[in-house]
Tab-separated table of N, CA, C and O in Angstrom:
chain	number	residue	atom	x	y	z
A	16	MET	N	-4.552	7.924	25.590
A	16	MET	CA	-5.225	7.361	24.443
A	16	MET	C	-6.351	8.291	23.566
A	16	MET	O	-6.323	8.448	22.611
A	17	LYS	N	-7.235	9.115	24.345
A	17	LYS	CA	-8.240	9.745	24.311
A	17	LYS	C	-7.338	11.062	23.294
A	17	LYS	O	-8.195	11.514	22.413
A	18	MET	N	-6.341	11.412	23.541
A	18	MET	CA	-5.808	12.391	23.223
A	18	MET	C	-5.140	12.226	21.618
A	18	MET	O	-5.326	12.804	20.525
A	19	THR	N	-4.620	10.859	21.688
A	19	THR	CA	-4.398	10.454	20.143
A	19	THR	C	-5.518	9.978	19.365
A	19	THR	O	-5.069	10.421	18.020
A	20	SER	N	-6.494	9.725	19.845
A	20	SER	CA	-7.797	9.528	19.022
A	20	SER	C	-8.261	10.758	18.516
A	20	SER	O	-8.654	11.086	17.407
A	21	SER	N	-8.284	12.052	19.230
A	21	SER	CA	-8.807	13.487	19.121
A	21	SER	C	-7.754	13.699	17.851
A	21	SER	O	-8.077	14.623	16.968
A	22	ILE	N	-6.148	13.541	18.520
A	22	ILE	CA	-5.489	14.062	17.115
A	22	ILE	C	-5.683	13.368	15.424
A	22	ILE	O	-5.901	13.809	14.719
A	23	LEU	N	-5.597	11.952	15.802
A	23	LEU	CA	-6.031	11.384	14.372
A	23	LEU	C	-7.136	11.757	13.845
A	23	LEU	O	-7.362	11.621	12.581
A	24	TYR	N	-8.417	11.983	14.487
A	24	TYR	CA	-9.662	12.231	14.332
A	24	TYR	C	-9.623	13.721	13.359
A	24	TYR	O	-10.096	13.795	12.059
A	25	GLY	N	-8.720	14.679	14.113
A	25	GLY	CA	-8.735	16.181	13.625
A	25	GLY	C	-7.906	15.839	12.394
A	25	GLY	O	-8.047	16.299	11.255
A	26	ALA	N	-6.631	15.068	12.047
A	26	ALA	CA	-5.683	15.068	11.081
A	26	ALA	C	-6.716	14.171	9.931
A	26	ALA	O	-6.599	14.455	8.842
A	27	ALA	N	-7.599	12.909	10.396
A	27	ALA	CA	-8.182	12.267	9.227
A	27	ALA	C	-9.295	13.174	8.476
A	27	ALA	O	-9.310	13.434	7.396
A	28	ARG	N	-9.916	14.398	9.298
A	28	ARG	CA	-10.677	15.272	8.668
A	28	ARG	C	-9.951	16.257	7.687
A	28	ARG	O	-10.395	16.364	6.644
A	29	VAL	N	-8.903	16.823	8.228
A	29	VAL	CA	-8.170	17.735	7.298
A	29	VAL	C	-7.468	17.114	6.434
A	29	VAL	O	-7.724	17.874	5.004
A	30	ILE	N	-7.229	15.905	6.205
A	30	ILE	CA	-6.376	15.426	5.119
A	30	ILE	C	-7.513	14.909	4.079
A	30	ILE	O	-7.398	15.490	3.151
A	31	ALA	N	-8.526	14.612	4.302
A	31	ALA	CA	-9.604	14.053	3.557
A	31	ALA	C	-10.150	15.499	2.956
A	31	ALA	O	-10.153	15.294	1.722
A	32	ALA	N	-10.486	16.483	3.480
A	32	ALA	CA	-10.932	17.475	2.888
A	32	ALA	C	-9.765	18.164	2.123
A	32	ALA	O	-9.951	18.798	0.634
A	33	LEU	N	-8.437	18.443	2.563
A	33	LEU	CA	-7.509	18.705	1.511
A	33	LEU	C	-7.231	17.930	0.393
A	33	LEU	O	-7.117	18.956	-0.554
A	34	ILE	N	-7.454	16.738	0.295
A	34	ILE	CA	-7.289	15.986	-0.823
A	34	ILE	C	-8.395	16.298	-1.898
A	34	ILE	O	-8.218	16.440	-3.081
A	35	MET	N	-9.432	16.213	-1.240
A	35	MET	CA	-10.684	16.325	-2.248
A	35	MET	C	-10.728	17.947	-2.864
A	35	MET	O	-11.173	18.261	-3.739
A	36	LEU	N	-10.331	18.652	-1.791
A	36	LEU	CA	-10.286	19.913	-2.549
A	36	LEU	C	-9.226	20.583	-3.285
A	36	LEU	O	-9.504	21.070	-4.362
A	37	GLN	N	-7.881	19.668	-3.267
A	37	GLN	CA	-6.805	19.793	-3.991
A	37	GLN	C	-7.345	19.462	-5.731
A	37	GLN	O	-6.774	20.061	-6.606
A	38	THR	N	-7.989	18.602	-5.692
A	38	THR	CA	-8.833	17.806	-6.692
A	38	THR	C	-9.589	18.598	-7.862
A	38	THR	O	-9.948	18.502	-8.922
A	39	LEU	N	-10.252	19.572	-6.906
A	39	LEU	CA	-11.168	20.165	-7.603
A	39	LEU	C	-10.905	21.328	-8.500
A	39	LEU	O	-11.765	21.600	-9.825
A	40	TYR	N	-9.523	21.851	-8.630
A	40	TYR	CA	-9.061	22.505	-9.678
A	40	TYR	C	-9.294	21.805	-10.836
A	40	TYR	O	-9.512	22.399	-11.967
A	41	PHE	N	-8.848	20.688	-11.049
A	41	PHE	CA	-8.563	19.479	-11.931
A	41	PHE	C	-10.160	19.270	-12.726
A	41	PHE	O	-10.261	19.239	-13.942
A	42	LYS	N	-10.767	19.260	-11.913
A	42	LYS	CA	-12.420	18.984	-12.158
A	42	LYS	C	-12.847	20.221	-12.750
A	42	LYS	O	-13.492	20.199	-13.890
A	43	PHE	N	-12.967	21.375	-12.217
A	43	PHE	CA	-13.628	22.492	-12.459
A	43	PHE	C	-13.161	23.208	-13.900
A	43	PHE	O	-13.304	24.031	-14.309
A	44	THR	N	-11.764	23.162	-13.886
A	44	THR	CA	-10.947	23.445	-15.110
A	44	THR	C	-11.078	22.686	-16.655
A	44	THR	O	-10.328	22.915	-17.393
A	45	ALA	N	-11.385	21.541	-16.188
A	45	ALA	CA	-11.827	20.536	-17.275
A	45	ALA	C	-10.327	19.986	-17.707
A	45	ALA	O	-10.020	19.983	-18.826
A	46	SER	N	-9.740	19.724	-16.678
A	46	SER	CA	-7.906	19.145	-17.067
A	46	SER	C	-8.100	18.082	-18.110
A	46	SER	O	-9.085	17.462	-17.825
A	47	GLU	N	-7.192	17.575	-18.922
A	47	GLU	CA	-7.182	16.669	-19.725
A	47	GLU	C	-7.575	15.361	-18.809
A	47	GLU	O	-8.454	14.511	-19.448
A	48	GLU	N	-6.695	15.002	-17.995
A	48	GLU	CA	-7.197	13.942	-17.061
A	48	GLU	C	-8.163	13.789	-16.726
A	48	GLU	O	-9.028	12.376	-17.028
A	49	SER	N	-9.073	14.984	-16.134
A	49	SER	CA	-10.505	14.525	-15.607
A	49	SER	C	-11.461	14.355	-16.695
A	49	SER	O	-12.371	13.645	-16.431
A	50	VAL	N	-11.254	14.939	-17.800
A	50	VAL	CA	-12.220	14.673	-18.752
A	50	VAL	C	-11.886	13.334	-19.573
A	50	VAL	O	-13.051	12.647	-19.744
A	51	TYR	N	-10.620	13.074	-19.306
A	51	TYR	CA	-10.608	11.585	-19.955
A	51	TYR	C	-11.219	10.438	-19.087
A	51	TYR	O	-11.776	9.677	-19.296
A	52	ILE	N	-10.920	10.652	-17.736
A	52	ILE	CA	-11.500	9.755	-16.876
A	52	ILE	C	-13.383	9.750	-16.569
A	52	ILE	O	-13.895	8.783	-16.992
A	53	PHE	N	-13.630	11.136	-16.865
A	53	PHE	CA	-15.127	10.966	-16.798
A	53	PHE	C	-15.650	10.327	-18.204
A	53	PHE	O	-16.837	10.028	-18.245
A	54	THR	N	-15.224	10.799	-19.429
A	54	THR	CA	-15.850	10.454	-20.799
A	54	THR	C	-15.287	8.883	-20.469
A	54	THR	O	-16.431	8.452	-21.067
A	55	THR	N	-14.118	8.303	-20.127
A	55	THR	CA	-14.185	6.961	-19.947
A	55	THR	C	-15.367	6.299	-19.236
A	55	THR	O	-16.004	5.165	-19.727
A	56	VAL	N	-15.868	6.987	-18.259
A	56	VAL	CA	-16.748	6.192	-17.337
A	56	VAL	C	-18.370	6.745	-17.849
A	56	VAL	O	-19.296	6.365	-17.481
A	57	GLY	N	-18.413	7.316	-19.100
A	57	GLY	CA	-19.477	7.847	-19.508
A	57	GLY	C	-20.393	9.114	-18.680
A	57	GLY	O	-21.460	9.110	-18.702
A	58	MET	N	-19.540	9.766	-17.937
A	58	MET	CA	-20.250	10.889	-17.136
A	58	MET	C	-19.494	11.948	-17.493
A	58	MET	O	-19.888	13.230	-16.636
A	59	GLU	N	-19.145	12.346	-18.774
A	59	GLU	CA	-18.786	13.986	-19.051
A	59	GLU	C	-19.719	14.723	-19.741
A	59	GLU	O	-20.330	13.983	-20.504
A	60	PRO	N	-19.931	15.916	-19.199
A	60	PRO	CA	-19.422	16.688	-18.348
A	60	PRO	C	-19.995	16.896	-17.068
A	60	PRO	O	-19.621	17.304	-16.147
A	61	TRP	N	-21.238	16.559	-17.238
A	61	TRP	CA	-21.924	16.524	-16.080
A	61	TRP	C	-21.391	15.800	-14.682
A	61	TRP	O	-21.495	16.507	-13.912
A	62	GLY	N	-21.072	14.510	-14.817
A	62	GLY	CA	-20.565	13.778	-13.829
A	62	GLY	C	-19.088	14.443	-12.949
A	62	GLY	O	-19.151	14.542	-12.195
A	63	ARG	N	-18.527	14.808	-14.064
A	63	ARG	CA	-17.287	15.806	-13.628
A	63	ARG	C	-17.450	16.786	-12.797
A	63	ARG	O	-16.968	17.060	-11.459
A	64	ILE	N	-18.345	17.527	-13.000
A	64	ILE	CA	-18.836	18.736	-12.369
A	64	ILE	C	-19.865	18.581	-11.258
A	64	ILE	O	-19.595	19.146	-9.891
A	65	LEU	N	-20.696	17.582	-11.134
A	65	LEU	CA	-21.505	17.310	-10.271
A	65	LEU	C	-20.645	16.484	-8.890
A	65	LEU	O	-20.682	16.770	-8.110
A	66	VAL	N	-19.620	15.682	-9.081
A	66	VAL	CA	-18.799	15.118	-8.558
A	66	VAL	C	-18.020	15.922	-7.733
A	66	VAL	O	-17.694	16.026	-6.359
A	67	GLY	N	-17.261	17.240	-8.478
A	67	GLY	CA	-16.812	18.058	-8.055
A	67	GLY	C	-17.358	18.983	-6.885
A	67	GLY	O	-16.800	19.252	-5.786
A	68	VAL	N	-18.833	19.212	-7.424
A	68	VAL	CA	-19.456	19.968	-5.982
A	68	VAL	C	-19.941	19.221	-4.948
A	68	VAL	O	-19.537	19.800	-3.786
A	69	LEU	N	-20.030	17.840	-5.320
A	69	LEU	CA	-20.165	16.914	-3.845
A	69	LEU	C	-19.056	17.037	-3.299
A	69	LEU	O	-19.120	16.863	-1.821
A	70	GLU	N	-17.839	16.712	-3.871
A	70	GLU	CA	-16.393	16.689	-2.971
A	70	GLU	C	-16.578	18.124	-2.430
A	70	GLU	O	-15.784	18.187	-1.116
A	71	LEU	N	-16.899	19.424	-3.187
A	71	LEU	CA	-16.216	20.664	-2.246
A	71	LEU	C	-17.525	20.519	-1.149
A	71	LEU	O	-16.853	20.969	0.282
A	72	ILE	N	-18.736	20.001	-0.869
A	72	ILE	CA	-19.764	19.994	-0.125
A	72	ILE	C	-19.027	19.365	1.149
A	72	ILE	O	-18.765	19.315	2.345
A	73	ALA	N	-18.753	17.771	0.831
A	73	ALA	CA	-18.009	17.046	1.761
A	73	ALA	C	-16.896	17.416	2.387
A	73	ALA	O	-16.622	17.527	3.531
A	74	SER	N	-16.041	18.436	1.841
A	74	SER	CA	-14.970	19.097	2.213
A	74	SER	C	-15.331	20.073	3.442
A	74	SER	O	-14.650	20.032	4.433
A	75	VAL	N	-16.140	20.838	3.032
A	75	VAL	CA	-16.722	21.710	4.029
A	75	VAL	C	-17.342	21.066	5.204
A	75	VAL	O	-17.053	21.409	6.119
A	76	LEU	N	-18.218	20.240	4.980
A	76	LEU	CA	-18.710	19.247	5.955
A	76	LEU	C	-17.736	18.995	7.049
A	76	LEU	O	-18.191	18.749	8.170
A	77	LEU	N	-16.940	17.962	6.478
A	77	LEU	CA	-15.695	17.756	7.091
A	77	LEU	C	-15.207	18.701	8.386
A	77	LEU	O	-14.454	18.266	9.075
A	78	LEU	N	-14.580	19.952	7.652
A	78	LEU	CA	-14.318	20.842	8.273
A	78	LEU	C	-14.835	21.591	9.613
A	78	LEU	O	-14.159	22.101	10.403
A	79	ILE	N	-16.381	21.260	9.569
A	79	ILE	CA	-17.049	21.866	10.429
A	79	ILE	C	-17.325	20.529	11.576
A	79	ILE	O	-17.835	19.793	11.237
A	80	PRO	N	-17.172	21.063	12.810
A	80	PRO	CA	-17.054	19.774	14.046
A	80	PRO	C	-18.307	19.174	13.947
A	80	PRO	O	-18.778	17.579	13.740
A	81	ALA	N	-19.373	19.745	13.674
A	81	ALA	CA	-20.848	19.447	14.140
A	81	ALA	C	-21.197	18.511	13.003
A	81	ALA	O	-21.991	17.560	13.286
A	82	THR	N	-20.598	18.686	11.706
A	82	THR	CA	-21.309	18.146	10.409
A	82	THR	C	-20.123	17.193	9.882
A	82	THR	O	-20.173	16.558	8.746
A	83	ALA	N	-18.901	17.077	10.448
A	83	ALA	CA	-17.824	16.211	10.006
A	83	ALA	C	-18.594	14.779	9.781
A	83	ALA	O	-17.866	14.033	8.827
A	84	TRP	N	-19.130	14.024	10.598
A	84	TRP	CA	-19.657	13.005	10.020
A	84	TRP	C	-20.620	12.866	9.022
A	84	TRP	O	-20.231	11.666	8.118
A	85	LEU	N	-21.237	13.750	8.534
A	85	LEU	CA	-22.214	13.818	7.453
A	85	LEU	C	-20.873	13.981	6.140
A	85	LEU	O	-21.196	13.453	5.013
A	86	GLY	N	-20.028	14.819	6.166
A	86	GLY	CA	-18.893	15.010	5.308
A	86	GLY	C	-18.188	13.707	5.127
A	86	GLY	O	-17.825	13.318	4.185
A	87	GLY	N	-18.045	12.974	6.384
A	87	GLY	CA	-17.251	11.939	6.028
A	87	GLY	C	-18.124	10.499	5.306
A	87	GLY	O	-17.614	9.882	4.495
A	88	LEU	N	-19.454	10.856	5.313
A	88	LEU	CA	-20.416	9.865	4.988
A	88	LEU	C	-20.466	9.999	3.562
A	88	LEU	O	-20.407	9.108	2.631
A	89	LEU	N	-20.657	11.343	3.197
A	89	LEU	CA	-20.837	11.790	1.554
A	89	LEU	C	-19.292	11.677	0.860
A	89	LEU	O	-19.091	11.020	-0.162
A	90	GLY	N	-18.048	11.935	1.540
A	90	GLY	CA	-16.667	11.745	1.097
A	90	GLY	C	-16.407	10.193	0.846
A	90	GLY	O	-16.005	9.856	0.004
A	91	MET	N	-16.611	9.243	1.748
A	91	MET	CA	-16.564	7.784	1.920
A	91	MET	C	-17.220	7.321	0.536
A	91	MET	O	-16.824	6.119	-0.506
A	92	GLY	N	-18.696	7.714	0.274
A	92	GLY	CA	-19.575	7.167	-0.796
A	92	GLY	C	-18.802	7.719	-2.208
A	92	GLY	O	-18.684	6.836	-3.183
A	93	LEU	N	-18.456	9.054	-2.247
A	93	LEU	CA	-17.703	9.371	-3.396
A	93	LEU	C	-16.240	8.627	-3.911
A	93	LEU	O	-16.306	8.100	-5.138
A	94	MET	N	-15.692	8.566	-2.683
A	94	MET	CA	-14.731	7.746	-3.094
A	94	MET	C	-14.927	6.143	-3.334
A	94	MET	O	-14.019	5.539	-4.297
A	95	LEU	N	-15.693	5.642	-2.484
A	95	LEU	CA	-16.036	4.393	-2.948
A	95	LEU	C	-16.364	4.209	-4.401
A	95	LEU	O	-16.198	3.326	-5.293
A	96	GLY	N	-17.001	4.958	-4.714
A	96	GLY	CA	-17.489	5.119	-6.221
A	96	GLY	C	-16.128	5.316	-7.217
A	96	GLY	O	-16.254	4.518	-8.156
A	97	ALA	N	-15.387	6.393	-6.723
A	97	ALA	CA	-14.147	6.350	-7.449
A	97	ALA	C	-13.172	5.214	-7.572
A	97	ALA	O	-12.676	4.780	-8.905
A	98	ILE	N	-13.432	4.609	-6.180
A	98	ILE	CA	-12.213	2.988	-6.450
A	98	ILE	C	-13.264	1.995	-7.173
A	98	ILE	O	-12.444	1.297	-7.890
A	99	GLY	N	-14.294	1.855	-7.128
A	99	GLY	CA	-15.164	0.951	-8.030
A	99	GLY	C	-14.920	1.587	-9.374
A	99	GLY	O	-14.876	0.646	-10.521
A	100	MET	N	-14.850	2.689	-10.061
A	100	MET	CA	-14.705	2.869	-11.141
A	100	MET	C	-13.125	2.922	-11.780
A	100	MET	O	-12.979	2.094	-12.821
A	101	HIS	N	-12.163	2.860	-10.756
A	101	HIS	CA	-10.712	2.520	-11.179
A	101	HIS	C	-10.596	0.730	-11.329
A	101	HIS	O	-10.061	0.349	-12.116
A	102	ALA	N	-11.456	0.089	-10.616
A	102	ALA	CA	-11.448	-1.397	-10.310
A	102	ALA	C	-11.781	-1.861	-11.642
A	102	ALA	O	-11.586	-2.971	-12.047
A	103	THR	N	-12.962	-1.132	-11.993
A	103	THR	CA	-14.147	-1.745	-13.344
A	103	THR	C	-13.676	-1.090	-14.767
A	103	THR	O	-13.647	-1.999	-15.720
A	104	LEU	N	-13.441	0.086	-14.695
A	104	LEU	CA	-13.453	0.798	-16.213
A	104	LEU	C	-12.044	1.271	-16.391
A	104	LEU	O	-11.636	1.522	-17.387
A	105	LEU	N	-11.525	2.138	-15.478
A	105	LEU	CA	-10.412	3.121	-15.803
A	105	LEU	C	-9.037	2.049	-15.213
A	105	LEU	O	-7.899	2.502	-15.972
A	106	GLY	N	-8.823	1.053	-14.516
A	106	GLY	CA	-7.855	0.751	-14.000
A	106	GLY	C	-7.301	1.568	-12.800
A	106	GLY	O	-7.474	2.387	-12.566
A	107	ILE	N	-6.319	0.615	-12.330
A	107	ILE	CA	-5.642	1.315	-11.140
A	107	ILE	C	-4.785	2.853	-11.638
A	107	ILE	O	-4.886	3.707	-11.092
A	108	ALA	N	-3.841	2.475	-12.684
A	108	ALA	CA	-3.108	3.646	-13.294
A	108	ALA	C	-3.908	4.163	-14.224
A	108	ALA	O	-4.580	3.716	-15.329
A	109	VAL	N	-4.044	5.579	-14.078
A	109	VAL	CA	-4.766	6.321	-15.307
A	109	VAL	C	-3.540	7.239	-15.985
A	109	VAL	O	-2.952	7.929	-15.146
A	110	LYS	N	-3.441	7.155	-17.204
A	110	LYS	CA	-2.908	8.294	-18.055
A	110	LYS	C	-1.411	8.156	-17.413
A	110	LYS	O	-0.750	9.513	-17.066
A	111	GLY	N	-0.854	6.994	-16.890
A	111	GLY	CA	0.247	6.967	-16.486
A	111	GLY	C	0.603	7.654	-15.348
A	111	GLY	O	1.783	8.065	-15.018
A	112	ASP	N	-0.425	7.685	-14.638
A	112	ASP	CA	0.021	8.576	-13.167
A	112	ASP	C	0.423	7.307	-12.116
A	112	ASP	O	0.608	8.111	-11.023
A	113	GLY	N	0.625	6.177	-12.488
A	113	GLY	CA	1.238	5.168	-11.493
A	113	GLY	C	0.285	4.791	-10.299
A	113	GLY	O	0.844	4.395	-9.465
A	114	GLY	N	-0.984	5.107	-10.168
A	114	GLY	CA	-1.976	4.737	-9.553
A	114	GLY	C	-2.415	6.073	-8.510
A	114	GLY	O	-2.664	5.388	-7.593
A	115	TYR	N	-1.567	7.475	-8.645
A	115	TYR	CA	-1.830	8.203	-7.879
A	115	TYR	C	-3.158	8.499	-7.436
A	115	TYR	O	-3.538	8.690	-6.252
A	116	LEU	N	-4.135	8.920	-8.775
A	116	LEU	CA	-5.586	8.874	-8.079
A	116	LEU	C	-6.130	8.072	-7.234
A	116	LEU	O	-6.978	8.407	-6.482
A	117	PHE	N	-6.020	6.644	-7.498
A	117	PHE	CA	-6.226	5.419	-7.002
A	117	PHE	C	-5.955	5.711	-5.301
A	117	PHE	O	-6.666	5.582	-4.662
A	118	PHE	N	-4.638	6.007	-5.221
A	118	PHE	CA	-4.039	5.779	-3.745
A	118	PHE	C	-4.680	7.120	-3.033
A	118	PHE	O	-5.027	7.154	-1.893
A	119	LEU	N	-4.844	8.212	-3.803
A	119	LEU	CA	-5.593	9.367	-2.996
A	119	LEU	C	-7.095	8.947	-2.453
A	119	LEU	O	-7.540	9.442	-1.781
A	120	ALA	N	-7.664	8.186	-3.626
A	120	ALA	CA	-9.052	8.005	-3.176
A	120	ALA	C	-9.165	6.856	-1.964
A	120	ALA	O	-9.774	7.077	-0.869
A	121	LEU	N	-8.169	6.173	-1.959
A	121	LEU	CA	-8.033	5.224	-0.894
A	121	LEU	C	-7.665	5.880	0.522
A	121	LEU	O	-8.120	5.428	1.312
A	122	ALA	N	-6.990	6.655	0.221
A	122	ALA	CA	-6.280	7.830	1.251
A	122	ALA	C	-7.585	8.394	1.796
A	122	ALA	O	-7.916	8.329	3.194
A	123	VAL	N	-8.379	9.043	1.217
A	123	VAL	CA	-9.538	9.821	1.559
A	123	VAL	C	-10.910	8.952	2.189
A	123	VAL	O	-11.416	9.282	3.344
A	124	THR	N	-10.993	7.357	1.607
A	124	THR	CA	-11.592	6.600	2.066
A	124	THR	C	-11.365	6.130	3.493
A	124	THR	O	-12.289	5.976	4.663
A	125	VAL	N	-10.059	5.920	3.649
A	125	VAL	CA	-9.501	5.446	5.176
A	125	VAL	C	-9.852	6.934	6.092
A	125	VAL	O	-10.242	6.370	7.314
A	126	CYS	N	-9.505	7.618	5.769
A	126	CYS	CA	-9.635	9.112	6.923
A	126	CYS	C	-11.261	9.077	6.827
A	126	CYS	O	-11.503	9.510	8.159
A	127	CYS	N	-12.075	9.062	5.949
A	127	CYS	CA	-13.532	9.338	6.196
A	127	CYS	C	-14.045	8.090	7.010
A	127	CYS	O	-14.805	8.259	7.846
A	128	ALA	N	-13.539	6.968	6.712
A	128	ALA	CA	-13.719	5.713	7.771
A	128	ALA	C	-13.513	6.031	9.336
A	128	ALA	O	-14.286	5.667	10.205
A	129	TRP	N	-12.445	6.684	9.645
A	129	TRP	CA	-12.004	7.029	10.673
A	129	TRP	C	-12.734	8.169	11.201
A	129	TRP	O	-13.342	8.131	12.563
A	130	VAL	N	-13.413	9.105	10.432
A	130	VAL	CA	-14.128	9.990	10.837
A	130	VAL	C	-15.452	9.521	11.519
A	130	VAL	O	-16.119	9.808	12.447
A	131	LEU	N	-15.915	8.662	10.571
A	131	LEU	CA	-17.080	7.849	10.934
A	131	LEU	C	-16.945	6.770	12.001
A	131	LEU	O	-18.142	6.906	13.250
A	132	TYR	N	-16.088	6.353	12.299
A	132	TYR	CA	-15.857	5.572	13.360
A	132	TYR	C	-15.868	6.484	14.701
A	132	TYR	O	-16.310	6.300	15.770
A	133	HIS	N	-14.986	7.360	15.001
A	133	HIS	CA	-15.055	8.495	15.668
A	133	HIS	C	-16.458	9.049	16.128
A	133	HIS	O	-16.916	9.244	17.308
A	134	ASN	N	-17.429	9.055	14.823
A	134	ASN	CA	-18.603	9.521	15.302
A	134	ASN	C	-19.570	8.528	15.049
A	134	ASN	O	-20.962	8.773	14.932
A	135	ARG	N	-19.251	7.355	15.762
A	135	ARG	CA	-20.131	6.385	15.428
A	135	ARG	C	-21.562	6.348	16.379
A	135	ARG	O	-22.795	6.233	15.986
A	136	CYS	N	-21.479	6.837	17.351
A	136	CYS	CA	-22.415	7.030	18.288
A	136	CYS	C	-23.655	8.071	17.774
A	136	CYS	O	-24.761	7.976	17.800
A	137	LYS	N	-23.138	9.215	17.320
A	137	LYS	CA	-23.795	10.224	16.453
A	137	LYS	C	-24.735	9.793	15.391
A	137	LYS	O	-25.816	9.808	15.210
A	138	LEU	N	-23.798	8.936	14.578
A	138	LEU	CA	-24.270	8.150	13.303
A	138	LEU	C	-25.374	7.252	13.744
A	138	LEU	O	-26.477	6.959	12.799
A	139	ILE	N	-25.270	6.204	14.719
A	139	ILE	CA	-26.048	5.303	15.029
A	139	ILE	C	-27.589	6.229	15.717
A	139	ILE	O	-28.660	5.567	15.244
A	140	SER	N	-27.268	7.144	16.407
A	140	SER	CA	-28.532	8.094	16.681
A	140	SER	C	-29.211	8.389	15.435
A	140	SER	O	-30.459	8.440	15.676
A	141	VAL	N	-28.606	9.146	14.643
A	141	VAL	CA	-29.135	9.239	13.566
A	141	VAL	C	-30.144	8.670	12.679
A	141	VAL	O	-31.387	8.507	12.347
A	142	LEU	N	-29.292	7.223	12.633
A	142	LEU	CA	-30.060	6.266	11.825
A	142	LEU	C	-30.983	5.834	12.675
A	142	LEU	O	-32.051	5.299	11.958
A	143	THR	N	-31.237	5.409	13.792
A	143	THR	CA	-32.477	4.818	14.666
A	143	THR	C	-33.470	6.165	14.657
A	143	THR	O	-34.551	5.467	14.346
A	144	THR	N	-33.294	7.378	14.799
A	144	THR	CA	-34.228	8.289	14.510
A	144	THR	C	-34.874	8.449	13.266
A	144	THR	O	-36.044	8.152	12.713
A	145	LEU	N	-34.176	7.921	12.189
A	145	LEU	CA	-34.391	8.011	10.611
A	145	LEU	C	-35.491	6.881	10.758
A	145	LEU	O	-36.482	6.641	10.013
A	146	ARG	N	-34.915	5.693	11.504
A	146	ARG	CA	-35.640	4.412	11.295
A	146	ARG	C	-36.997	4.427	11.856
A	146	ARG	O	-37.928	4.249	11.351
A	147	ARG	N	-37.070	5.129	13.090
A	147	ARG	CA	-38.370	5.587	13.626
A	147	ARG	C	-39.237	6.491	13.030
A	147	ARG	O	-40.389	6.028	12.676
A	148	SER	N	-38.527	7.368	12.375
A	148	SER	CA	-39.742	8.063	11.700
A	148	SER	C	-40.231	7.477	10.440
A	148	SER	O	-41.529	7.716	10.084
A	149	LEU	N	-39.218	6.323	9.788
A	149	LEU	CA	-40.031	5.735	8.523
A	149	LEU	C	-40.898	4.788	9.009
A	149	LEU	O	-42.017	4.540	8.149
A	150	ARG	N	-41.111	4.302	10.376
A	150	ARG	CA	-41.767	3.430	10.862
A	150	ARG	C	-43.076	4.106	11.203
A	150	ARG	O	-44.484	3.038	11.554
A	151	LYS	N	-43.438	5.178	11.494
A	151	LYS	CA	-44.574	5.941	11.923
A	151	LYS	C	-45.709	6.115	10.769
A	151	LYS	O	-45.318	6.438	9.807
A	152	PRO	N	-47.052	5.398	11.271
A	152	PRO	CA	-47.726	5.634	10.293
A	152	PRO	C	-48.113	6.653	10.081
A	152	PRO	O	-48.190	7.997	10.784
A	153	ALA	N	-48.751	7.358	8.890
A	153	ALA	CA	-49.082	8.735	8.553
A	153	ALA	C	-50.000	9.291	8.609
A	153	ALA	O	-51.222	8.489	9.131
């Protein structure tokens, strides 16, 4: 069971990173579809570039074992934002893609959720330390 969990963990990290890295080309080259998406949500061009940079950071963090939990957290936040935009402003299918980008966002979210679950002890420890540091009087 532990070996299966480790294999799934590694696969989730790589899949999430590869999907986010693959979409960077379209964001950074201002492809028609990316410009349309970010114009529709009122974030063109700054949002397209910022999201691209954040996805690059999340991908690198996911591929480094010690920081994978942080990449999973950032990746999940970004994808939940993308899913929210699809659900409210864009629709599931964008420019006739049949929901492909929406599906990719769901896949990355699931992968990042698995990474966070696998690192739950580390995540709880970081959150506990953060909470303690915020409670200390200055």
